[in-house]
Amino acid sequence: MPNPLISGILENDTRSISKAITRIENNQRIPDSFYSDLHASSSGSIRIGITGPPGSGKSTLTNELIETCLSKNKTVGVIAVDPTSPFTGGALLGDRVRMNKYLWDNRIFIRSMGSHGDLGGLARKAQEAGDVLAASGKDFILFETVGVGQGEHDVAKAADITVVVLVPESGDEIQLMKAGLIEIADLFVINKSDRDGANRLASLLKNILHNFTTRGKLEPPVFNTVANQGHGIIELFMGIQDHLKLMTENGMLDDRRLSRYRNRVSELIRVRLEDAFWTVEKRSHLDQLTQTLSSIKTAPVILAQQLLDRQQDEF
Ligand SMILES: Nc1nc2c(ncn2[C@@H]2O[C@H](COP(=O)(O)OP(=O)(O)OP(=O)(O)O)[C@@H](O)[C@H]2O)c(=O)[nH]1
Ligand SMILES: [Mg+2]
């Protein structure tokens, strides 16, 4: 018999979903059987990553996408991940407003996650929260992350399809290439297209994408939106569906899900090995040998090897 929390999640009970995500977020002990049951029911959703620079309109766009999903009788889960904030701040206040809007509507579940200073763990937790939402039967799960370097790559790993949100001022060819966005984006959105330069950026971007899309990837389409006026949202929603259809047909979606699964296993092993390795004794040994710069006598590679070689009782 599944545990009561799992039963609640499978019945799309908001309190159970919330409770499970809180446990994941706070690193509380969760039995393996919970994860097994979750896994058995968490493959049905489409996971969409939405990332981009601060203030580009990701939350506004997400809100519009929620409404579009609802109008098509689809259910939605949102995980708003902010790697830059602990648990307070403007963005999260905004999230609270929209959460309240859907408080009594179990077709929607919205949750924010701050980093708690544990950036690495955040991607894993967001994935697991996504599993909870998937098991609750949500058709779409939106992962909204502010793009600050690594953040974009993490969200890309968590999602089936990644939407990168830019604004007309987002820069010239070199800046766009350098940001590494071309590699992770499946679709581009130029939001705030009510401002000057939106068409210019769209043609520049299309040109770059045409020339630089790597093999094994579809050329990302570019959409113009004005999210705060609801313009271009339906087109974007349809564009996401079309792109997913293509990815399904040529096996890319399965490939991506497979590599996501493998990455998750590798990442869990890495974390467990490190946790097991760093005993209190080893930490204090490292601290002692590195009290000041002048106290350091060996190269990092040598000290690392010494720590790896020593048995517990030698400390
Ligand atoms: N002019 C214009 N303003 C917009 C548009 N979309 C959103 N905004 C405004 O831009 C501001 C930032 O929007 P958000 O949706 O909070 O942006 P965000 O990317 O979620 O921001 P962070 O979460 O802080 O990174 C808000 O004041 C929005 O009302 C648009 O298409 N045009
Ligand atoms: Mg936001």
PDB file of C-alpha atoms in Angstrom, residues 49-298:
ATOM      1  CA  GLY A  49      12.121  25.556 -18.711  1.00  0.00           C
ATOM      2  CA  ILE A  50      11.766  29.328 -18.887  1.00  0.00           C
ATOM      3  CA  THR A  51      14.947  31.256 -18.331  1.00  0.00           C
ATOM      4  CA  GLY A  52      16.474  34.611 -19.144  1.00  0.00           C
ATOM      5  CA  PRO A  53      18.057  37.664 -17.585  1.00  0.00           C
ATOM      6  CA  PRO A  54      16.573  39.389 -14.515  1.00  0.00           C
ATOM      7  CA  GLY A  55      13.514  41.481 -15.310  1.00  0.00           C
ATOM      8  CA  SER A  56      13.050  40.183 -18.860  1.00  0.00           C
ATOM      9  CA  GLY A  57       9.448  39.245 -18.078  1.00  0.00           C
ATOM     10  CA  LYS A  58       9.682  35.538 -17.240  1.00  0.00           C
ATOM     11  CA  SER A  59       7.087  35.693 -14.472  1.00  0.00           C
ATOM     12  CA  THR A  60       4.690  37.775 -16.549  1.00  0.00           C
ATOM     13  CA  LEU A  61       5.109  35.341 -19.415  1.00  0.00           C
ATOM     14  CA  THR A  62       4.630  32.358 -17.112  1.00  0.00           C
ATOM     15  CA  ASN A  63       1.402  33.865 -15.784  1.00  0.00           C
ATOM     16  CA  GLU A  64       0.147  34.271 -19.340  1.00  0.00           C
ATOM     17  CA  LEU A  65       1.101  30.694 -20.177  1.00  0.00           C
ATOM     18  CA  ILE A  66      -0.791  29.490 -17.099  1.00  0.00           C
ATOM     19  CA  GLU A  67      -3.926  31.244 -18.360  1.00  0.00           C
ATOM     20  CA  THR A  68      -3.434  29.820 -21.840  1.00  0.00           C
ATOM     21  CA  CYS A  69      -3.090  26.303 -20.441  1.00  0.00           C
ATOM     22  CA  LEU A  70      -6.249  26.748 -18.356  1.00  0.00           C
ATOM     23  CA  SER A  71      -8.173  27.984 -21.366  1.00  0.00           C
ATOM     24  CA  LYS A  72      -7.214  24.746 -23.112  1.00  0.00           C
ATOM     25  CA  ASN A  73      -8.314  22.650 -20.140  1.00  0.00           C
ATOM     26  CA  LYS A  74      -4.760  21.768 -19.203  1.00  0.00           C
ATOM     27  CA  THR A  75      -3.371  21.660 -15.677  1.00  0.00           C
ATOM     28  CA  VAL A  76      -0.102  23.356 -14.716  1.00  0.00           C
ATOM     29  CA  GLY A  77       2.576  23.230 -12.055  1.00  0.00           C
ATOM     30  CA  VAL A  78       5.099  26.035 -11.687  1.00  0.00           C
ATOM     31  CA  ILE A  79       8.438  25.839  -9.917  1.00  0.00           C
ATOM     32  CA  ALA A  80       9.942  29.319  -9.738  1.00  0.00           C
ATOM     33  CA  VAL A  81      13.607  28.892  -8.926  1.00  0.00           C
ATOM     34  CA  ASP A  82      15.685  31.859  -7.889  1.00  0.00           C
ATOM     35  CA  PRO A  83      19.316  30.878  -7.427  1.00  0.00           C
ATOM     36  CA  THR A  84      20.222  34.408  -6.400  1.00  0.00           C
ATOM     37  CA  SER A  85      17.866  34.769  -3.471  1.00  0.00           C
ATOM     38  CA  PRO A  86      17.579  32.967  -0.145  1.00  0.00           C
ATOM     39  CA  PHE A  87      13.905  33.101   0.683  1.00  0.00           C
ATOM     40  CA  THR A  88      12.815  36.688   0.692  1.00  0.00           C
ATOM     41  CA  GLY A  89      12.786  39.391  -1.956  1.00  0.00           C
ATOM     42  CA  GLY A  90      10.717  41.079  -4.599  1.00  0.00           C
ATOM     43  CA  ALA A  91      10.419  38.198  -6.995  1.00  0.00           C
ATOM     44  CA  LEU A  92       9.120  35.915  -4.314  1.00  0.00           C
ATOM     45  CA  LEU A  93       6.670  38.536  -3.126  1.00  0.00           C
ATOM     46  CA  GLY A  94       5.375  38.592  -6.692  1.00  0.00           C
ATOM     47  CA  ASP A  95       5.138  34.841  -6.629  1.00  0.00           C
ATOM     48  CA  ARG A  96       3.078  34.988  -3.457  1.00  0.00           C
ATOM     49  CA  VAL A  97       0.584  37.281  -5.169  1.00  0.00           C
ATOM     50  CA  ARG A  98       0.056  34.876  -8.021  1.00  0.00           C
ATOM     51  CA  MET A  99      -0.001  31.886  -5.691  1.00  0.00           C
ATOM     52  CA  ASN A 100      -2.849  33.491  -3.798  1.00  0.00           C
ATOM     53  CA  LYS A 101      -4.737  33.966  -7.013  1.00  0.00           C
ATOM     54  CA  TYR A 102      -4.905  30.207  -7.512  1.00  0.00           C
ATOM     55  CA  LEU A 103      -5.105  29.203  -3.868  1.00  0.00           C
ATOM     56  CA  TRP A 104      -8.388  27.318  -4.260  1.00  0.00           C
ATOM     57  CA  ASP A 105      -7.767  26.022  -7.748  1.00  0.00           C
ATOM     58  CA  ASN A 106      -6.143  22.585  -7.858  1.00  0.00           C
ATOM     59  CA  ARG A 107      -5.604  22.779 -11.605  1.00  0.00           C
ATOM     60  CA  ILE A 108      -2.642  25.022 -10.730  1.00  0.00           C
ATOM     61  CA  PHE A 109       0.181  24.606  -8.267  1.00  0.00           C
ATOM     62  CA  ILE A 110       2.867  27.288  -7.870  1.00  0.00           C
ATOM     63  CA  ARG A 111       5.919  27.060  -5.702  1.00  0.00           C
ATOM     64  CA  SER A 112       9.064  29.180  -5.324  1.00  0.00           C
ATOM     65  CA  MET A 113      12.379  27.758  -4.309  1.00  0.00           C
ATOM     66  CA  GLY A 114      15.304  29.821  -3.054  1.00  0.00           C
ATOM     67  CA  SER A 115      18.827  28.520  -2.960  1.00  0.00           C
ATOM     68  CA  HIS A 116      19.536  28.435   0.800  1.00  0.00           C
ATOM     69  CA  GLY A 117      23.118  28.861  -0.320  1.00  0.00           C
ATOM     70  CA  ASP A 118      23.084  25.384  -1.810  1.00  0.00           C
ATOM     71  CA  LEU A 119      23.190  26.029  -5.534  1.00  0.00           C
ATOM     72  CA  GLY A 120      24.124  22.497  -6.528  1.00  0.00           C
ATOM     73  CA  GLY A 121      21.281  21.001  -4.551  1.00  0.00           C
ATOM     74  CA  LEU A 122      18.793  23.398  -6.064  1.00  0.00           C
ATOM     75  CA  ALA A 123      18.701  21.748  -9.479  1.00  0.00           C
ATOM     76  CA  ARG A 124      18.178  18.333  -7.901  1.00  0.00           C
ATOM     77  CA  LYS A 125      15.418  19.636  -5.652  1.00  0.00           C
ATOM     78  CA  ALA A 126      13.698  21.374  -8.549  1.00  0.00           C
ATOM     79  CA  GLN A 127      13.777  18.090 -10.504  1.00  0.00           C
ATOM     80  CA  GLU A 128      12.285  16.193  -7.587  1.00  0.00           C
ATOM     81  CA  ALA A 129       9.621  18.847  -7.023  1.00  0.00           C
ATOM     82  CA  GLY A 130       8.878  18.429 -10.739  1.00  0.00           C
ATOM     83  CA  ASP A 131       8.411  14.699 -10.164  1.00  0.00           C
ATOM     84  CA  VAL A 132       5.909  15.432  -7.407  1.00  0.00           C
ATOM     85  CA  LEU A 133       3.939  17.730  -9.702  1.00  0.00           C
ATOM     86  CA  ALA A 134       4.098  15.189 -12.505  1.00  0.00           C
ATOM     87  CA  ALA A 135       2.781  12.470 -10.204  1.00  0.00           C
ATOM     88  CA  SER A 136      -0.092  14.777  -9.253  1.00  0.00           C
ATOM     89  CA  GLY A 137      -1.087  14.661 -12.913  1.00  0.00           C
ATOM     90  CA  LYS A 138      -0.176  18.149 -14.120  1.00  0.00           C
ATOM     91  CA  ASP A 139      -0.094  18.334 -17.916  1.00  0.00           C
ATOM     92  CA  PHE A 140       2.608  20.988 -17.983  1.00  0.00           C
ATOM     93  CA  ILE A 141       5.315  21.873 -15.501  1.00  0.00           C
ATOM     94  CA  LEU A 142       6.986  25.239 -15.926  1.00  0.00           C
ATOM     95  CA  PHE A 143      10.417  25.750 -14.388  1.00  0.00           C
ATOM     96  CA  GLU A 144      11.045  29.467 -14.195  1.00  0.00           C
ATOM     97  CA  THR A 145      14.640  30.423 -13.396  1.00  0.00           C
ATOM     98  CA  VAL A 146      16.476  33.690 -13.508  1.00  0.00           C
ATOM     99  CA  GLY A 147      19.404  33.211 -15.836  1.00  0.00           C
ATOM    100  CA  VAL A 148      22.660  33.909 -14.130  1.00  0.00           C
ATOM    101  CA  GLY A 149      25.266  31.814 -15.862  1.00  0.00           C
ATOM    102  CA  GLN A 150      25.041  28.290 -14.554  1.00  0.00           C
ATOM    103  CA  GLY A 151      21.365  28.723 -13.753  1.00  0.00           C
ATOM    104  CA  GLU A 152      20.414  28.447 -17.395  1.00  0.00           C
ATOM    105  CA  HIS A 153      22.234  25.215 -17.825  1.00  0.00           C
ATOM    106  CA  ASP A 154      20.673  23.671 -14.774  1.00  0.00           C
ATOM    107  CA  VAL A 155      17.203  24.543 -15.901  1.00  0.00           C
ATOM    108  CA  ALA A 156      17.937  23.158 -19.336  1.00  0.00           C
ATOM    109  CA  LYS A 157      18.835  19.862 -17.725  1.00  0.00           C
ATOM    110  CA  ALA A 158      15.606  19.790 -15.732  1.00  0.00           C
ATOM    111  CA  ALA A 159      13.327  20.429 -18.700  1.00  0.00           C
ATOM    112  CA  ASP A 160      12.134  18.691 -21.853  1.00  0.00           C
ATOM    113  CA  ILE A 161      12.255  21.969 -23.714  1.00  0.00           C
ATOM    114  CA  THR A 162      13.878  25.282 -22.805  1.00  0.00           C
ATOM    115  CA  VAL A 163      12.573  28.736 -23.645  1.00  0.00           C
ATOM    116  CA  VAL A 164      15.070  31.604 -23.364  1.00  0.00           C
ATOM    117  CA  VAL A 165      13.499  35.022 -22.786  1.00  0.00           C
ATOM    118  CA  LEU A 166      15.369  38.074 -24.081  1.00  0.00           C
ATOM    119  CA  VAL A 167      14.428  41.752 -24.431  1.00  0.00           C
ATOM    120  CA  PRO A 168      15.120  44.091 -27.365  1.00  0.00           C
ATOM    121  CA  GLU A 169      18.146  45.507 -25.547  1.00  0.00           C
ATOM    122  CA  SER A 170      19.675  42.047 -25.105  1.00  0.00           C
ATOM    123  CA  GLY A 171      22.711  42.837 -27.100  1.00  0.00           C
ATOM    124  CA  ASP A 172      24.713  42.280 -30.214  1.00  0.00           C
ATOM    125  CA  GLU A 173      25.817  39.139 -31.951  1.00  0.00           C
ATOM    126  CA  ILE A 174      28.946  38.635 -29.881  1.00  0.00           C
ATOM    127  CA  GLN A 175      27.168  39.018 -26.563  1.00  0.00           C
ATOM    128  CA  LEU A 176      24.504  36.541 -27.609  1.00  0.00           C
ATOM    129  CA  MET A 177      27.060  34.002 -28.730  1.00  0.00           C
ATOM    130  CA  LYS A 178      29.170  34.409 -25.623  1.00  0.00           C
ATOM    131  CA  ALA A 179      26.290  33.913 -23.230  1.00  0.00           C
ATOM    132  CA  GLY A 180      25.986  30.253 -24.252  1.00  0.00           C
ATOM    133  CA  LEU A 181      22.267  30.707 -24.818  1.00  0.00           C
ATOM    134  CA  ILE A 182      22.308  29.280 -28.309  1.00  0.00           C
ATOM    135  CA  GLU A 183      23.335  25.899 -26.924  1.00  0.00           C
ATOM    136  CA  ILE A 184      20.558  25.619 -24.380  1.00  0.00           C
ATOM    137  CA  ALA A 185      17.591  27.321 -26.081  1.00  0.00           C
ATOM    138  CA  ASP A 186      15.000  25.313 -27.969  1.00  0.00           C
ATOM    139  CA  LEU A 187      12.918  28.429 -28.482  1.00  0.00           C
ATOM    140  CA  PHE A 188      13.696  32.112 -28.108  1.00  0.00           C
ATOM    141  CA  VAL A 189      11.265  34.754 -26.964  1.00  0.00           C
ATOM    142  CA  ILE A 190      11.908  38.433 -27.450  1.00  0.00           C
ATOM    143  CA  ASN A 191       9.645  39.848 -24.806  1.00  0.00           C
ATOM    144  CA  LYS A 192       8.907  43.568 -24.386  1.00  0.00           C
ATOM    145  CA  SER A 193       8.516  43.716 -28.144  1.00  0.00           C
ATOM    146  CA  ASP A 194       6.594  46.952 -27.607  1.00  0.00           C
ATOM    147  CA  ARG A 195      10.038  48.543 -27.365  1.00  0.00           C
ATOM    148  CA  ASP A 196      12.363  49.649 -30.119  1.00  0.00           C
ATOM    149  CA  GLY A 197      14.765  47.132 -31.532  1.00  0.00           C
ATOM    150  CA  ALA A 198      12.571  44.027 -31.200  1.00  0.00           C
ATOM    151  CA  ASN A 199      12.464  43.325 -34.930  1.00  0.00           C
ATOM    152  CA  ARG A 200      16.145  44.062 -35.320  1.00  0.00           C
ATOM    153  CA  LEU A 201      17.028  41.572 -32.581  1.00  0.00           C
ATOM    154  CA  ALA A 202      14.642  38.981 -34.041  1.00  0.00           C
ATOM    155  CA  SER A 203      16.334  39.068 -37.451  1.00  0.00           C
ATOM    156  CA  LEU A 204      19.807  39.112 -35.923  1.00  0.00           C
ATOM    157  CA  LEU A 205      18.955  36.122 -33.779  1.00  0.00           C
ATOM    158  CA  LYS A 206      17.356  34.173 -36.631  1.00  0.00           C
ATOM    159  CA  ASN A 207      20.443  34.796 -38.678  1.00  0.00           C
ATOM    160  CA  ILE A 208      22.758  33.537 -35.942  1.00  0.00           C
ATOM    161  CA  LEU A 209      20.585  30.519 -35.261  1.00  0.00           C
ATOM    162  CA  HIS A 210      20.475  29.639 -38.927  1.00  0.00           C
ATOM    163  CA  ASN A 211      24.256  29.671 -39.134  1.00  0.00           C
ATOM    164  CA  PHE A 212      25.217  28.211 -35.794  1.00  0.00           C
ATOM    165  CA  THR A 213      22.660  25.591 -34.797  1.00  0.00           C
ATOM    166  CA  THR A 214      24.648  22.452 -34.163  1.00  0.00           C
ATOM    167  CA  ARG A 215      23.792  19.126 -35.687  1.00  0.00           C
ATOM    168  CA  GLY A 216      21.451  16.978 -33.623  1.00  0.00           C
ATOM    169  CA  LYS A 217      19.440  20.026 -32.627  1.00  0.00           C
ATOM    170  CA  LEU A 218      16.490  21.710 -34.292  1.00  0.00           C
ATOM    171  CA  GLU A 219      16.890  25.326 -35.299  1.00  0.00           C
ATOM    172  CA  PRO A 220      15.170  27.270 -32.510  1.00  0.00           C
ATOM    173  CA  PRO A 221      12.224  29.409 -33.634  1.00  0.00           C
ATOM    174  CA  VAL A 222      12.040  33.026 -32.433  1.00  0.00           C
ATOM    175  CA  PHE A 223       8.844  34.584 -31.043  1.00  0.00           C
ATOM    176  CA  ASN A 224       8.023  38.191 -30.269  1.00  0.00           C
ATOM    177  CA  THR A 225       5.816  38.795 -27.242  1.00  0.00           C
ATOM    178  CA  VAL A 226       4.477  41.659 -25.169  1.00  0.00           C
ATOM    179  CA  ALA A 227       3.727  39.618 -22.075  1.00  0.00           C
ATOM    180  CA  ASN A 228       2.196  42.388 -19.975  1.00  0.00           C
ATOM    181  CA  GLN A 229      -0.404  42.944 -22.722  1.00  0.00           C
ATOM    182  CA  GLY A 230      -0.868  39.260 -23.520  1.00  0.00           C
ATOM    183  CA  HIS A 231       0.417  39.638 -27.075  1.00  0.00           C
ATOM    184  CA  GLY A 232       2.072  36.723 -28.839  1.00  0.00           C
ATOM    185  CA  ILE A 233       1.336  34.227 -26.079  1.00  0.00           C
ATOM    186  CA  ILE A 234      -0.935  31.908 -28.065  1.00  0.00           C
ATOM    187  CA  GLU A 235       1.642  31.841 -30.863  1.00  0.00           C
ATOM    188  CA  LEU A 236       4.332  30.939 -28.335  1.00  0.00           C
ATOM    189  CA  PHE A 237       2.180  28.241 -26.768  1.00  0.00           C
ATOM    190  CA  MET A 238       1.475  26.712 -30.189  1.00  0.00           C
ATOM    191  CA  GLY A 239       5.165  27.059 -31.072  1.00  0.00           C
ATOM    192  CA  ILE A 240       6.134  25.075 -27.982  1.00  0.00           C
ATOM    193  CA  GLN A 241       3.633  22.353 -28.910  1.00  0.00           C
ATOM    194  CA  ASP A 242       4.899  22.201 -32.505  1.00  0.00           C
ATOM    195  CA  HIS A 243       8.493  22.009 -31.383  1.00  0.00           C
ATOM    196  CA  LEU A 244       7.682  19.227 -28.931  1.00  0.00           C
ATOM    197  CA  LYS A 245       5.937  17.328 -31.698  1.00  0.00           C
ATOM    198  CA  LEU A 246       9.053  17.534 -33.884  1.00  0.00           C
ATOM    199  CA  MET A 247      11.275  16.516 -30.976  1.00  0.00           C
ATOM    200  CA  THR A 248       9.026  13.536 -30.292  1.00  0.00           C
ATOM    201  CA  GLU A 249       8.972  12.442 -33.919  1.00  0.00           C
ATOM    202  CA  ASN A 250      12.726  12.427 -34.368  1.00  0.00           C
ATOM    203  CA  GLY A 251      13.512  10.859 -30.990  1.00  0.00           C
ATOM    204  CA  MET A 252      15.084  13.984 -29.473  1.00  0.00           C
ATOM    205  CA  LEU A 253      12.641  14.164 -26.608  1.00  0.00           C
ATOM    206  CA  ASP A 254      13.421  10.603 -25.537  1.00  0.00           C
ATOM    207  CA  ASP A 255      17.164  11.286 -25.884  1.00  0.00           C
ATOM    208  CA  ARG A 256      16.863  14.295 -23.677  1.00  0.00           C
ATOM    209  CA  ARG A 257      14.851  12.469 -21.040  1.00  0.00           C
ATOM    210  CA  LEU A 258      17.338   9.652 -21.078  1.00  0.00           C
ATOM    211  CA  SER A 259      20.291  11.951 -20.564  1.00  0.00           C
ATOM    212  CA  ARG A 260      18.382  13.751 -17.826  1.00  0.00           C
ATOM    213  CA  TYR A 261      17.876  10.452 -16.028  1.00  0.00           C
ATOM    214  CA  ARG A 262      21.559   9.548 -16.389  1.00  0.00           C
ATOM    215  CA  ASN A 263      22.667  12.977 -15.183  1.00  0.00           C
ATOM    216  CA  ARG A 264      20.475  12.694 -12.131  1.00  0.00           C
ATOM    217  CA  VAL A 265      21.979   9.349 -11.202  1.00  0.00           C
ATOM    218  CA  SER A 266      25.542  10.643 -11.686  1.00  0.00           C
ATOM    219  CA  GLU A 267      24.816  13.744  -9.679  1.00  0.00           C
ATOM    220  CA  LEU A 268      23.329  11.765  -6.784  1.00  0.00           C
ATOM    221  CA  ILE A 269      26.367   9.519  -6.718  1.00  0.00           C
ATOM    222  CA  ARG A 270      28.738  12.472  -6.769  1.00  0.00           C
ATOM    223  CA  VAL A 271      26.944  14.060  -3.814  1.00  0.00           C
ATOM    224  CA  ARG A 272      26.793  10.825  -1.821  1.00  0.00           C
ATOM    225  CA  LEU A 273      30.453  10.049  -2.373  1.00  0.00           C
ATOM    226  CA  GLU A 274      31.458  13.526  -1.297  1.00  0.00           C
ATOM    227  CA  ASP A 275      29.219  13.414   1.772  1.00  0.00           C
ATOM    228  CA  ALA A 276      30.704  10.090   2.771  1.00  0.00           C
ATOM    229  CA  PHE A 277      34.235  11.303   2.147  1.00  0.00           C
ATOM    230  CA  TRP A 278      34.201  14.525   4.134  1.00  0.00           C
ATOM    231  CA  THR A 279      34.324  13.331   7.711  1.00  0.00           C
ATOM    232  CA  VAL A 280      34.888  15.854  10.490  1.00  0.00           C
ATOM    233  CA  GLU A 281      38.475  14.606  10.756  1.00  0.00           C
ATOM    234  CA  LYS A 282      39.231  15.155   7.097  1.00  0.00           C
ATOM    235  CA  ARG A 283      37.754  18.645   7.189  1.00  0.00           C
ATOM    236  CA  SER A 284      39.820  19.597  10.199  1.00  0.00           C
ATOM    237  CA  HIS A 285      42.939  18.099   8.622  1.00  0.00           C
ATOM    238  CA  LEU A 286      42.398  20.298   5.580  1.00  0.00           C
ATOM    239  CA  ASP A 287      41.692  23.317   7.779  1.00  0.00           C
ATOM    240  CA  GLN A 288      44.827  22.745   9.829  1.00  0.00           C
ATOM    241  CA  LEU A 289      47.088  22.485   6.804  1.00  0.00           C
ATOM    242  CA  THR A 290      45.599  25.559   5.205  1.00  0.00           C
ATOM    243  CA  GLN A 291      45.337  27.949   8.134  1.00  0.00           C
ATOM    244  CA  THR A 292      47.314  30.646   6.367  1.00  0.00           C
ATOM    245  CA  LEU A 293      48.743  30.918   2.891  1.00  0.00           C
ATOM    246  CA  SER A 294      52.267  30.549   4.234  1.00  0.00           C
ATOM    247  CA  SER A 295      51.375  27.340   6.086  1.00  0.00           C
ATOM    248  CA  ILE A 296      50.590  25.553   2.831  1.00  0.00           C
ATOM    249  CA  LYS A 297      53.434  23.199   1.952  1.00  0.00           C
ATOM    250  CA  THR A 298      52.059  21.040  -0.832  1.00  0.00           C
TER     251      THR A 298
END
